[in-house]
Amino acid sequence: MPPVTEELQDDLPEQMRIRREKRDRLLEMGQHPYPVRLPLTHTIAQIRAAHEGLEPDVTTGELVGIAGRVIFLRNTGKLCFATLRAGDGTEIQAMVSLASVGEEALEDFKRLVDLGDHLFVHGEVITSRRGELSVMADEWRMASKSLRPLPVAHKPLSEETRVRQRYVDLIVRPEAREMARIRVLVLASIRRSLAKRGYLEIETPLLQTQQGGATARPFITHSHAFDLDLYLRIAPELFLKRALVGGLERVFEVNRNFRNEGADSTHSPEYVALEFYAAYEDYRDVARTTREIIQAAAVAATGSMVVTHADGSVHDLSGEWPEIDLFEAVSAAVGRDITPATPLEELDALVRAAGIEPAPTWIAGKYVEELLEHYVVPGFTGPTFVMNYPEDTSPLTRQHPDRPGVVEKWDLYINGYEQATGYSELADPVIQRERLVAQAELADRGDDEAMPVDEDFLRALEIGMPPAGGVGVGVDRLLMSLTGLGIRETILFPLVKPEARG
RNA sequence: GGGUCGCUAGCUCAAUGGUAGAGCUGCGGACUUUUAAUCCGUAGGUUCGGGGUUCGAGCCCCCGGCGACCCA
């Protein structure tokens, strides 16, 4: 709780105190600083659209009532200019002159209106002598008085302030507003792409009675009504597969996953994941679909499959994407043949030689994946599918038909990080049970990411799941791939630790 | 989890261990066509918190908080 003294006017910084006094003054004048309703007749966008290309210094005779946030303010004695911006980013200039509103209203305007206020203006649509489309006010009213000064518009906000006070970031930085819109375009594009292919969007539980569908540490919460610990889901996979069993043969879900792990520029504890599953398809079929979804999203968000990042670099997502074989690539990188049968001691030595300290819970497949990340991934120049993963780290995946210890799984890398993963789904309930039991043994040995045996999921598989391919795509990471920004820029309100109070 | 760097006015940043400053913002004044308006004047500080060293700490040391980057 903030100390009570912060609410006392004497302790407020000067600029905040002055704005509060202006709020009080408005009330004294009988003008509400936060009116419920205003006589709006048009949006700023409507006025701009109707009067595009007007000559300088003309009047239209059209009377309008508009509102927007004051983002620039220029007072020149008997004529004041305020640039108003609406929520859609459109802007228009309001002019308040001695001749049009009279001395009292002009003086009040100069005395009471600040940068950041929401302002209502009624008047005639005109253009200024310099050609700026404007509303010449015959009346102005406060629409909402801003009590805190906005940051200076011409200096970039510190990264921490941008994240902590996104509402301010959105006001002063066009790129922040743009990201909010790009996210919507990408999500709409994903849904269009899948709907077009006959996929049904379904919603599965975020609160689960046991974790599953991925290997990660979960957040745990508690239901008082059921007196039961619940897990915020780490993945929707096991429920989407239940839907496949039930005969919903093409399903997808776009929703939040929660992972109780660290946060950095590519990881967020809560993130949006797309998962989709198609009966009678395999991992290669869904890889193609994944590429097409991402390419369509790139076009929807940026207009092109060749995207330009914030740092100016250009990334081509068009065409087919190369596939490399995981074990072949790692073998080539370390200069000796690596297979699922390579002894753990040998892998351990290779990993240590790469300067990586293995964790005690690591199994053979984990070592191979670490070698991939260390030696192979940094060499990728564009989107790349890494094919055919170790079986022991992929407990939900169908085995490769003629390569023991290998499963039909791929990871898609874009810009050096994992963007999506897909596989031919394991449908055999007997093998699935063996894999989950092995996972449970890992959990018993102290691996808090390993998944437990989900008996209801196994019962569903025993009913019979059609052959299927499935994919998970990190949506926040997709936005990163399209814009080159960090994950905290793609998420509107990322988790931040509370600010210290001195 | 480890290391490095940072935290100073509303915002962005300065300041050999020796009187805490600038720009923008704000406030007062001038200006009826401005576009980050301009001009004149002026105010604004718990230097993230706590402890220590010192005649003297924004600066040095210790503990803690928050953040960024790198590593695991």
Coordinates of C-alpha atoms (C1' of nucleotides) in Angstrom, one line a residue:
Chain A
M1 CA 0.0 0.0 0.0
P2 CA 1.3 3.5 -0.8
P3 CA 1.9 5.7 2.2
V4 CA -1.1 7.9 3.0
T5 CA 1.0 11.0 2.8
E6 CA 1.3 10.6 -1.0
E7 CA -2.3 11.6 -1.2
L8 CA -1.7 14.9 0.6
Q9 CA -1.4 17.8 -1.8
D10 CA 1.5 19.3 0.0
D11 CA 3.7 16.3 -0.7
L12 CA 2.8 16.1 -4.4
P13 CA 5.4 17.1 -7.0
E14 CA 4.7 20.6 -8.2
Q15 CA 3.4 19.6 -11.6
M16 CA 0.9 17.2 -10.1
R17 CA -0.3 19.7 -7.6
I18 CA -0.9 22.2 -10.3
R19 CA -3.0 19.8 -12.3
R20 CA -5.1 19.0 -9.3
E21 CA -5.7 22.7 -8.8
K22 CA -6.9 22.9 -12.4
R23 CA -9.3 20.0 -11.7
D24 CA -10.6 21.8 -8.7
R25 CA -10.9 25.1 -10.6
L26 CA -13.0 23.3 -13.3
L27 CA -15.4 22.0 -10.6
E28 CA -15.7 25.5 -9.1
M29 CA -16.6 26.8 -12.6
G30 CA -19.4 24.2 -12.7
Q31 CA -17.6 22.3 -15.5
H32 CA -17.1 18.6 -14.6
P33 CA -13.5 17.5 -15.2
Y34 CA -14.7 14.0 -15.9
P35 CA -18.1 14.2 -17.7
V36 CA -20.0 11.1 -18.4
R37 CA -21.4 12.1 -21.8
L38 CA -20.3 14.6 -24.5
P39 CA -22.2 15.7 -27.6
L40 CA -19.9 13.9 -30.1
T41 CA -21.0 14.0 -33.7
H42 CA -18.0 12.5 -35.5
T43 CA -14.8 10.5 -35.0
I44 CA -11.6 12.2 -36.0
A45 CA -11.1 9.5 -38.6
Q46 CA -14.5 10.3 -40.2
I47 CA -13.6 14.0 -40.4
R48 CA -10.2 13.2 -41.9
A49 CA -11.8 10.8 -44.5
A50 CA -14.4 13.3 -45.5
H51 CA -12.1 16.3 -46.0
E52 CA -8.9 14.7 -47.2
G53 CA -7.0 16.9 -49.6
L54 CA -8.7 20.2 -48.7
E55 CA -6.8 23.4 -49.8
P56 CA -5.2 25.6 -47.2
D57 CA -7.2 28.3 -45.4
V58 CA -10.7 27.2 -46.4
T59 CA -13.9 26.8 -44.4
T60 CA -16.4 24.0 -44.9
G61 CA -19.4 25.2 -43.0
E62 CA -19.6 21.8 -41.4
L63 CA -20.1 21.8 -37.6
V64 CA -18.8 18.9 -35.6
G65 CA -18.2 17.7 -32.0
I66 CA -15.1 15.7 -31.5
A67 CA -12.9 14.5 -28.7
G68 CA -9.3 13.3 -28.3
R69 CA -6.2 13.4 -26.1
V70 CA -4.2 16.6 -26.3
I71 CA -0.7 15.5 -27.5
F72 CA 0.6 18.9 -28.6
L73 CA -0.3 22.3 -27.4
R74 CA 0.7 25.6 -28.9
N75 CA -0.6 28.9 -27.5
T76 CA 0.0 32.1 -29.4
G77 CA -1.7 34.8 -27.4
K78 CA -5.2 35.1 -29.0
L79 CA -5.0 31.9 -31.0
C80 CA -4.3 28.4 -29.5
F81 CA -3.6 25.2 -31.3
A82 CA -4.0 21.7 -29.8
T83 CA -3.4 18.4 -31.6
L84 CA -6.0 15.8 -30.6
R85 CA -5.5 12.1 -31.0
A86 CA -8.1 9.4 -30.9
G87 CA -7.7 5.9 -29.8
D88 CA -7.2 4.6 -33.4
G89 CA -4.2 6.9 -33.8
T90 CA -5.9 9.5 -36.0
E91 CA -5.1 13.1 -35.2
I92 CA -6.7 16.5 -35.9
Q93 CA -5.9 20.0 -34.9
A94 CA -8.2 22.0 -32.7
M95 CA -8.0 25.8 -32.9
V96 CA -9.3 28.1 -30.2
S97 CA -9.3 31.8 -31.0
L98 CA -10.4 34.9 -29.2
A99 CA -12.8 35.7 -32.1
S100 CA -14.5 32.3 -32.0
V101 CA -14.9 31.5 -28.3
G102 CA -14.5 34.9 -26.6
E103 CA -12.1 36.2 -24.0
E104 CA -13.2 34.1 -21.0
A105 CA -13.3 30.7 -22.7
L106 CA -9.9 31.5 -24.3
E107 CA -8.3 32.4 -21.0
D108 CA -9.8 29.3 -19.4
F109 CA -8.4 27.2 -22.2
K110 CA -4.9 28.6 -21.7
R111 CA -5.1 28.3 -17.9
L112 CA -6.8 24.8 -17.6
V113 CA -5.8 22.6 -20.5
D114 CA -2.6 20.6 -20.3
L115 CA -0.8 18.1 -22.4
G116 CA -2.4 14.7 -21.9
D117 CA -5.9 16.0 -21.2
H118 CA -8.9 14.5 -23.1
L119 CA -10.6 17.5 -24.7
F120 CA -14.0 18.0 -26.4
V121 CA -14.2 20.6 -29.1
H122 CA -17.3 21.8 -31.0
G123 CA -16.8 23.9 -34.1
E124 CA -16.4 24.2 -37.8
V125 CA -14.1 22.0 -39.9
I126 CA -11.5 24.2 -41.6
T127 CA -8.0 24.2 -42.8
S128 CA -5.4 26.5 -41.3
R129 CA -3.3 28.8 -43.4
R130 CA -0.6 26.1 -43.4
G131 CA -3.1 23.6 -44.7
E132 CA -3.6 21.6 -41.5
L133 CA -7.1 20.1 -41.2
S134 CA -8.6 21.7 -38.1
V135 CA -11.7 22.3 -36.1
M136 CA -12.2 26.0 -35.2
A137 CA -13.8 25.8 -31.8
D138 CA -16.9 27.7 -30.9
E139 CA -16.9 25.7 -27.6
W140 CA -14.4 23.5 -25.7
R141 CA -14.9 21.3 -22.7
M142 CA -12.7 19.1 -20.6
A143 CA -13.4 15.4 -21.4
S144 CA -11.0 14.0 -18.8
K145 CA -8.4 16.0 -16.9
S146 CA -5.0 14.3 -16.8
L147 CA -3.4 14.7 -13.3
R148 CA 0.1 13.4 -14.2
P149 CA 2.4 15.0 -16.7
L150 CA 3.2 12.9 -19.8
P151 CA 6.8 12.1 -20.4
V152 CA 8.6 14.3 -23.0
A153 CA 7.5 13.0 -26.4
H154 CA 10.9 13.4 -28.1
K155 CA 13.1 11.4 -25.8
P156 CA 12.6 7.6 -25.6
L157 CA 11.2 6.3 -22.4
S158 CA 13.5 3.9 -20.4
E159 CA 12.7 0.3 -21.2
E160 CA 11.6 -0.3 -17.6
T161 CA 9.1 2.6 -17.7
R162 CA 7.7 1.4 -21.0
V163 CA 6.9 -2.0 -19.6
R164 CA 5.7 -0.8 -16.2
Q165 CA 3.6 2.0 -17.5
R166 CA 2.4 0.6 -20.8
Y167 CA -0.5 3.0 -20.8
V168 CA 2.1 5.8 -21.1
D169 CA 4.2 3.9 -23.6
L170 CA 1.1 3.5 -25.8
I171 CA 0.4 7.2 -25.7
V172 CA 3.9 8.4 -26.6
R173 CA 5.3 5.6 -28.8
P174 CA 3.6 4.7 -32.1
E175 CA 5.5 1.4 -32.2
A176 CA 3.8 0.3 -29.0
R177 CA 0.4 1.0 -30.5
E178 CA 1.5 -0.7 -33.7
M179 CA 2.4 -3.9 -31.8
A180 CA -1.0 -4.1 -30.2
R181 CA -2.5 -4.0 -33.7
I182 CA -0.1 -6.4 -35.2
R183 CA -0.9 -9.0 -32.6
V184 CA -4.6 -8.8 -33.5
L185 CA -3.8 -9.1 -37.2
V186 CA -1.6 -12.2 -36.6
L187 CA -4.2 -13.9 -34.4
A188 CA -7.0 -13.2 -36.9
S189 CA -4.8 -14.5 -39.7
I190 CA -4.0 -17.7 -37.7
R191 CA -7.7 -18.3 -37.1
R192 CA -8.5 -17.6 -40.8
S193 CA -5.8 -20.0 -42.0
L194 CA -7.1 -22.8 -39.8
A195 CA -10.8 -22.2 -40.4
K196 CA -10.1 -22.2 -44.1
R197 CA -8.6 -25.7 -43.7
G198 CA -11.6 -27.0 -41.7
Y199 CA -10.1 -26.7 -38.2
L200 CA -12.5 -26.2 -35.3
E201 CA -11.4 -23.8 -32.6
I202 CA -12.0 -25.2 -29.1
E203 CA -11.2 -24.2 -25.6
T204 CA -9.7 -26.6 -23.1
P205 CA -9.0 -26.2 -19.4
L206 CA -6.4 -23.7 -18.1
L207 CA -6.9 -25.2 -14.7
Q208 CA -5.9 -28.8 -14.7
T209 CA -5.9 -31.4 -12.0
Q210 CA -2.5 -32.7 -13.2
Q211 CA 0.2 -31.3 -15.4
G212 CA 0.8 -32.8 -18.8
G213 CA 1.4 -32.2 -22.5
A214 CA 4.9 -30.8 -22.1
T215 CA 7.9 -31.0 -19.8
A216 CA 8.0 -27.8 -17.6
R217 CA 7.5 -26.7 -14.1
P218 CA 3.9 -25.7 -13.5
F219 CA 2.3 -23.0 -11.3
I220 CA 0.2 -24.6 -8.6
T221 CA -2.9 -23.1 -7.2
H222 CA -5.7 -24.4 -5.0
S223 CA -9.4 -24.9 -5.3
H224 CA -11.1 -24.2 -1.9
A225 CA -14.4 -25.7 -3.1
F226 CA -12.9 -29.0 -4.2
D227 CA -10.1 -28.9 -1.6
L228 CA -7.8 -29.8 -4.5
D229 CA -4.5 -28.5 -5.8
L230 CA -4.8 -27.4 -9.4
Y231 CA -2.1 -26.7 -12.1
L232 CA -2.2 -23.8 -14.5
R233 CA -1.7 -25.6 -17.7
I234 CA 1.7 -25.8 -19.3
A235 CA 0.1 -27.1 -22.6
P236 CA -3.3 -28.0 -23.9
E237 CA -2.0 -31.1 -25.8
L238 CA -3.6 -33.9 -23.8
F239 CA -7.1 -32.3 -24.0
L240 CA -6.9 -31.5 -27.7
K241 CA -6.0 -35.2 -28.2
R242 CA -9.1 -36.2 -26.2
A243 CA -11.0 -34.1 -28.7
L244 CA -9.4 -36.1 -31.6
V245 CA -10.5 -39.3 -29.8
G246 CA -14.0 -37.9 -29.7
G247 CA -14.1 -37.4 -33.4
L248 CA -13.3 -33.7 -33.7
E249 CA -10.7 -34.5 -36.3
R250 CA -9.3 -31.0 -36.9
V251 CA -9.0 -28.9 -33.8
F252 CA -7.0 -25.9 -32.6
E253 CA -6.7 -23.7 -29.6
V254 CA -5.1 -20.3 -29.1
N255 CA -4.7 -19.6 -25.4
R256 CA -2.4 -19.0 -22.5
N257 CA 0.2 -21.4 -21.2
F258 CA 1.9 -20.9 -17.9
R259 CA 5.4 -22.1 -17.0
N260 CA 7.0 -21.5 -13.7
E261 CA 10.4 -20.7 -15.1
G262 CA 12.6 -17.7 -15.6
A263 CA 11.8 -14.7 -17.7
D264 CA 14.2 -13.3 -20.3
S265 CA 14.1 -11.8 -23.8
T266 CA 12.6 -15.0 -25.3
H267 CA 10.7 -16.5 -22.3
S268 CA 7.6 -15.2 -20.5
P269 CA 6.0 -17.1 -17.6
E270 CA 2.7 -16.8 -19.4
Y271 CA 2.6 -16.8 -23.1
V272 CA 0.1 -17.5 -25.9
A273 CA 0.4 -20.8 -27.7
L274 CA -1.3 -22.1 -30.8
E275 CA -1.8 -25.8 -30.9
F276 CA -3.5 -27.6 -33.8
Y277 CA -4.1 -31.2 -34.6
A278 CA -5.2 -32.9 -37.8
A279 CA -6.3 -36.5 -38.1
Y280 CA -4.8 -38.6 -40.9
E281 CA -1.8 -36.3 -41.2
D282 CA 1.8 -36.8 -40.1
Y283 CA 4.6 -34.5 -39.0
R284 CA 5.5 -33.5 -42.5
D285 CA 1.9 -32.6 -43.4
V286 CA 1.6 -30.3 -40.4
A287 CA 5.0 -28.8 -41.0
R288 CA 3.7 -27.5 -44.3
T289 CA 0.6 -26.2 -42.7
T290 CA 2.8 -24.4 -40.1
R291 CA 4.8 -22.8 -42.7
E292 CA 1.7 -21.6 -44.6
I293 CA 0.2 -20.2 -41.4
I294 CA 3.3 -18.3 -40.5
Q295 CA 3.7 -16.9 -44.0
A296 CA 0.1 -15.8 -44.1
A297 CA 0.5 -14.2 -40.7
A298 CA 3.6 -12.3 -42.0
V299 CA 1.6 -11.0 -44.9
A300 CA -1.3 -10.0 -42.7
A301 CA 0.9 -8.2 -40.2
T302 CA 3.5 -6.6 -42.4
G303 CA 2.2 -6.9 -46.0
S304 CA 5.0 -9.2 -47.1
M305 CA 6.8 -12.5 -46.4
V306 CA 10.0 -10.5 -46.4
V307 CA 9.8 -8.7 -43.0
T308 CA 12.0 -5.9 -41.8
H309 CA 13.0 -6.0 -38.1
A310 CA 13.2 -3.0 -35.7
D311 CA 17.0 -3.0 -36.2
G312 CA 16.6 -2.7 -40.0
S313 CA 17.6 -6.2 -40.8
V314 CA 15.5 -8.0 -43.5
H315 CA 14.3 -11.6 -43.1
D316 CA 12.8 -13.6 -45.9
L317 CA 10.1 -16.1 -44.8
S318 CA 8.9 -16.9 -48.3
G319 CA 9.2 -20.2 -50.2
E320 CA 10.0 -23.6 -48.8
W321 CA 12.1 -23.8 -45.6
P322 CA 15.1 -26.2 -45.4
E323 CA 14.9 -29.4 -43.3
I324 CA 17.9 -30.8 -41.6
D325 CA 18.2 -34.1 -39.7
L326 CA 19.0 -33.6 -36.0
F327 CA 21.4 -36.6 -35.6
E328 CA 23.1 -36.0 -38.9
A329 CA 23.6 -32.3 -38.1
V330 CA 25.0 -33.0 -34.6
S331 CA 27.2 -35.8 -35.9
A332 CA 28.7 -33.4 -38.5
A333 CA 29.2 -30.7 -35.9
V334 CA 31.1 -32.8 -33.4
G335 CA 32.9 -34.9 -36.0
R336 CA 31.7 -38.3 -35.0
D337 CA 28.7 -40.4 -35.5
I338 CA 26.0 -39.6 -32.9
T339 CA 22.9 -41.8 -32.7
P340 CA 20.3 -42.7 -30.1
A341 CA 22.6 -45.5 -29.1
T342 CA 25.6 -43.3 -28.3
P343 CA 26.6 -44.0 -24.7
L344 CA 25.8 -41.3 -22.1
E345 CA 29.4 -41.0 -21.0
E346 CA 30.4 -40.1 -24.6
L347 CA 27.6 -37.5 -24.8
D348 CA 28.6 -36.1 -21.4
A349 CA 32.2 -35.6 -22.5
L350 CA 31.0 -33.8 -25.7
V351 CA 28.7 -31.5 -23.8
R352 CA 31.4 -30.6 -21.3
A353 CA 33.8 -30.0 -24.1
A354 CA 31.4 -27.5 -25.4
G355 CA 31.6 -25.7 -22.1
I356 CA 28.1 -26.7 -20.9
E357 CA 27.6 -28.1 -17.4
P358 CA 25.0 -31.0 -17.6
A359 CA 22.3 -31.1 -14.9
P360 CA 22.0 -34.4 -13.0
T361 CA 18.5 -35.0 -14.4
W362 CA 19.6 -34.9 -18.0
I363 CA 18.9 -38.0 -20.2
A364 CA 20.6 -38.9 -23.5
G365 CA 18.3 -37.0 -25.7
K366 CA 18.7 -33.9 -23.7
Y367 CA 22.5 -34.0 -24.3
V368 CA 22.0 -34.3 -28.0
E369 CA 19.5 -31.4 -28.1
E370 CA 22.0 -29.3 -26.1
L371 CA 24.7 -30.1 -28.7
L372 CA 22.3 -29.0 -31.4
E373 CA 21.6 -25.7 -29.7
H374 CA 25.3 -25.1 -29.2
Y375 CA 26.8 -26.1 -32.5
V376 CA 24.1 -26.2 -35.1
V377 CA 21.4 -23.6 -34.4
P378 CA 23.7 -20.5 -34.5
G379 CA 24.5 -21.4 -38.1
F380 CA 20.9 -21.1 -39.3
T381 CA 20.4 -18.3 -41.8
G382 CA 16.6 -18.5 -42.2
P383 CA 13.6 -20.5 -40.9
T384 CA 14.8 -24.1 -40.5
F385 CA 13.0 -27.4 -39.6
V386 CA 15.2 -29.7 -37.5
M387 CA 13.8 -33.2 -38.1
N388 CA 13.7 -36.5 -36.2
Y389 CA 14.2 -36.1 -32.4
P390 CA 15.4 -38.5 -29.7
E391 CA 12.6 -40.6 -28.3
D392 CA 13.4 -40.2 -24.6
T393 CA 12.7 -36.5 -24.6
S394 CA 9.5 -36.8 -26.7
P395 CA 7.1 -38.9 -24.7
L396 CA 4.0 -38.1 -26.7
T397 CA 5.5 -38.6 -30.1
R398 CA 5.2 -41.5 -32.6
Q399 CA 8.4 -43.5 -33.2
H400 CA 10.2 -43.3 -36.5
P401 CA 9.3 -46.4 -38.6
D402 CA 12.8 -47.5 -39.3
R403 CA 15.1 -45.6 -36.9
P404 CA 15.1 -47.0 -33.4
G405 CA 15.2 -44.4 -30.7
V406 CA 14.1 -41.6 -33.0
V407 CA 10.6 -40.1 -33.2
E408 CA 8.8 -38.2 -36.0
K409 CA 9.2 -34.8 -34.5
W410 CA 10.5 -31.5 -35.7
D411 CA 11.4 -28.1 -34.2
L412 CA 11.1 -25.0 -36.3
Y413 CA 13.9 -22.4 -35.6
I414 CA 13.5 -18.8 -36.7
N415 CA 16.1 -16.2 -35.8
G416 CA 17.9 -18.7 -33.7
Y417 CA 15.2 -19.7 -31.3
E418 CA 12.5 -22.3 -31.1
Q419 CA 9.4 -21.0 -32.9
A420 CA 7.3 -24.1 -33.2
T421 CA 7.3 -27.9 -32.7
G422 CA 5.3 -30.5 -34.4
Y423 CA 5.1 -34.3 -34.5
S424 CA 3.2 -37.4 -35.6
E425 CA 1.2 -38.1 -32.5
L426 CA 1.7 -41.3 -30.6
A427 CA -1.6 -43.2 -30.8
D428 CA -0.6 -46.5 -29.3
P429 CA -1.9 -46.6 -25.7
V430 CA 0.4 -49.4 -24.6
I431 CA 3.6 -47.5 -25.7
Q432 CA 2.1 -44.3 -24.4
R433 CA 1.7 -45.9 -21.0
E434 CA 5.3 -47.1 -21.0
R435 CA 6.6 -43.6 -21.9
L436 CA 4.5 -41.9 -19.2
V437 CA 5.7 -44.4 -16.6
A438 CA 9.2 -43.6 -17.6
Q439 CA 8.5 -39.9 -17.2
A440 CA 7.0 -40.6 -13.8
E441 CA 10.2 -42.3 -12.8
L442 CA 12.1 -39.2 -13.8
A443 CA 9.8 -37.2 -11.7
D444 CA 10.4 -39.5 -8.7
R445 CA 14.2 -39.0 -9.3
G446 CA 13.7 -35.2 -8.8
D447 CA 13.0 -33.9 -12.3
D448 CA 10.2 -31.4 -11.5
E449 CA 9.6 -30.8 -15.2
A450 CA 8.7 -34.5 -16.0
M451 CA 5.0 -35.3 -16.5
P452 CA 3.0 -37.8 -14.4
V453 CA 0.9 -40.7 -15.7
D454 CA -2.5 -39.3 -16.8
E455 CA -4.9 -42.2 -16.5
D456 CA -7.8 -40.5 -18.1
F457 CA -5.7 -39.5 -21.1
L458 CA -4.6 -43.1 -21.4
R459 CA -8.2 -44.3 -21.2
A460 CA -9.1 -41.9 -24.1
L461 CA -6.2 -43.4 -26.2
E462 CA -7.5 -46.9 -25.4
I463 CA -10.8 -45.8 -26.9
G464 CA -8.8 -45.1 -30.0
M465 CA -7.2 -41.9 -31.4
P466 CA -7.0 -41.6 -35.2
P467 CA -3.5 -41.2 -36.6
A468 CA -2.7 -37.5 -36.4
G469 CA -0.2 -34.7 -36.7
G470 CA 0.0 -31.9 -34.2
V471 CA 1.9 -28.6 -33.8
G472 CA 2.5 -26.0 -31.1
V473 CA 3.5 -22.4 -32.1
G474 CA 4.5 -19.7 -29.7
V475 CA 2.4 -16.7 -30.8
D476 CA 4.5 -14.1 -28.9
R477 CA 7.6 -15.5 -30.5
L478 CA 6.0 -15.4 -33.9
L479 CA 5.4 -11.6 -33.2
M480 CA 9.1 -11.4 -32.3
S481 CA 10.1 -13.1 -35.6
L482 CA 7.9 -10.7 -37.5
T483 CA 9.1 -7.5 -35.8
G484 CA 12.5 -8.3 -34.3
L485 CA 11.4 -7.0 -30.8
G486 CA 11.8 -8.8 -27.5
I487 CA 9.0 -10.8 -26.0
R488 CA 8.3 -8.1 -23.4
E489 CA 7.5 -5.7 -26.3
T490 CA 5.1 -8.2 -27.9
I491 CA 3.2 -8.7 -24.7
L492 CA 1.1 -5.7 -23.8
F493 CA 1.4 -6.1 -20.0
P494 CA 4.3 -8.5 -19.3
L495 CA 4.9 -9.7 -15.7
V496 CA 7.1 -7.3 -13.8
K497 CA 8.2 -7.4 -10.2
P498 CA 6.5 -4.8 -8.0
E499 CA 8.2 -1.5 -7.7
A500 CA 10.0 -0.8 -4.5
R501 CA 8.5 1.9 -2.3
G502 CA 11.0 4.0 -0.5
Chain B
rG1 C1' 21.8 -19.7 -9.9
rG2 C1' 26.6 -16.7 -11.4
rG3 C1' 28.9 -12.2 -13.5
rU4 C1' 28.9 -7.1 -15.5
rC5 C1' 26.4 -2.5 -15.9
rG6 C1' 22.6 0.9 -14.3
rC7 C1' 18.9 3.5 -10.8
rU8 C1' 20.1 11.6 -9.8
rA9 C1' 14.1 17.1 -11.1
rG10 C1' 7.7 15.1 -14.2
rC11 C1' 10.8 12.8 -18.7
rU12 C1' 15.9 12.0 -20.9
rC13 C1' 20.6 12.6 -19.0
rA14 C1' 25.3 15.4 -16.7
rA15 C1' 28.3 16.1 -12.3
rU16 C1' 38.0 14.4 -9.9
rG17 C1' 35.4 12.4 -2.7
rG18 C1' 34.6 19.3 -1.9
rU19 C1' 28.1 24.7 -3.2
rA20 C1' 23.7 18.6 -7.2
rG21 C1' 23.4 20.8 -13.1
rA22 C1' 21.4 20.9 -18.5
rG23 C1' 17.6 20.1 -22.3
rC24 C1' 12.5 19.3 -22.6
rU25 C1' 8.2 19.6 -19.3
rG26 C1' 6.0 23.1 -15.5
rC27 C1' 5.0 28.2 -13.7
rG28 C1' 4.8 33.9 -14.9
rG29 C1' 4.9 37.3 -19.2
rA30 C1' 4.7 38.6 -24.9
rC31 C1' 2.6 36.8 -29.5
rU32 C1' -4.3 35.5 -34.1
rU33 C1' -1.7 30.5 -38.2
rU34 C1' 1.3 27.2 -34.9
rU35 C1' 3.4 21.8 -36.3
rA36 C1' 8.9 19.1 -30.8
rA37 C1' 6.1 26.9 -32.2
rU38 C1' 9.3 31.1 -30.8
rC39 C1' 11.2 34.9 -27.3
rC40 C1' 12.0 36.9 -22.0
rG41 C1' 11.8 35.5 -16.9
rU42 C1' 11.5 31.6 -13.2
rA43 C1' 10.6 27.4 -10.1
rG44 C1' 11.5 22.4 -9.4
rG45 C1' 15.9 17.3 -5.6
rU46 C1' 14.5 11.7 0.5
rU47 C1' 20.7 11.3 -5.8
rC48 C1' 16.3 3.5 -5.2
rG49 C1' 16.3 1.9 0.5
rG50 C1' 19.4 0.8 4.9
rG51 C1' 24.2 0.7 7.2
rG52 C1' 29.5 2.0 7.1
rU53 C1' 34.4 4.7 5.9
rU54 C1' 35.6 10.0 5.8
rC55 C1' 36.5 16.7 8.2
rG56 C1' 33.2 15.9 4.0
rA57 C1' 29.7 10.6 0.0
rG58 C1' 25.4 11.0 -5.9
rC59 C1' 30.6 9.1 -6.2
rC60 C1' 34.3 4.6 -1.9
rC61 C1' 32.8 -0.2 1.1
rC62 C1' 28.8 -3.7 3.0
rC63 C1' 23.5 -5.5 2.9
rG64 C1' 18.9 -5.2 0.4
rG65 C1' 15.3 -3.7 -3.8
rC66 C1' 14.3 -3.0 -9.1
rG67 C1' 16.0 -3.3 -14.1
rA68 C1' 19.2 -4.4 -18.5
rC69 C1' 22.9 -7.4 -20.8
rC70 C1' 26.0 -11.8 -20.8
rC71 C1' 26.7 -16.8 -18.9
rA72 C1' 24.5 -21.5 -16.8

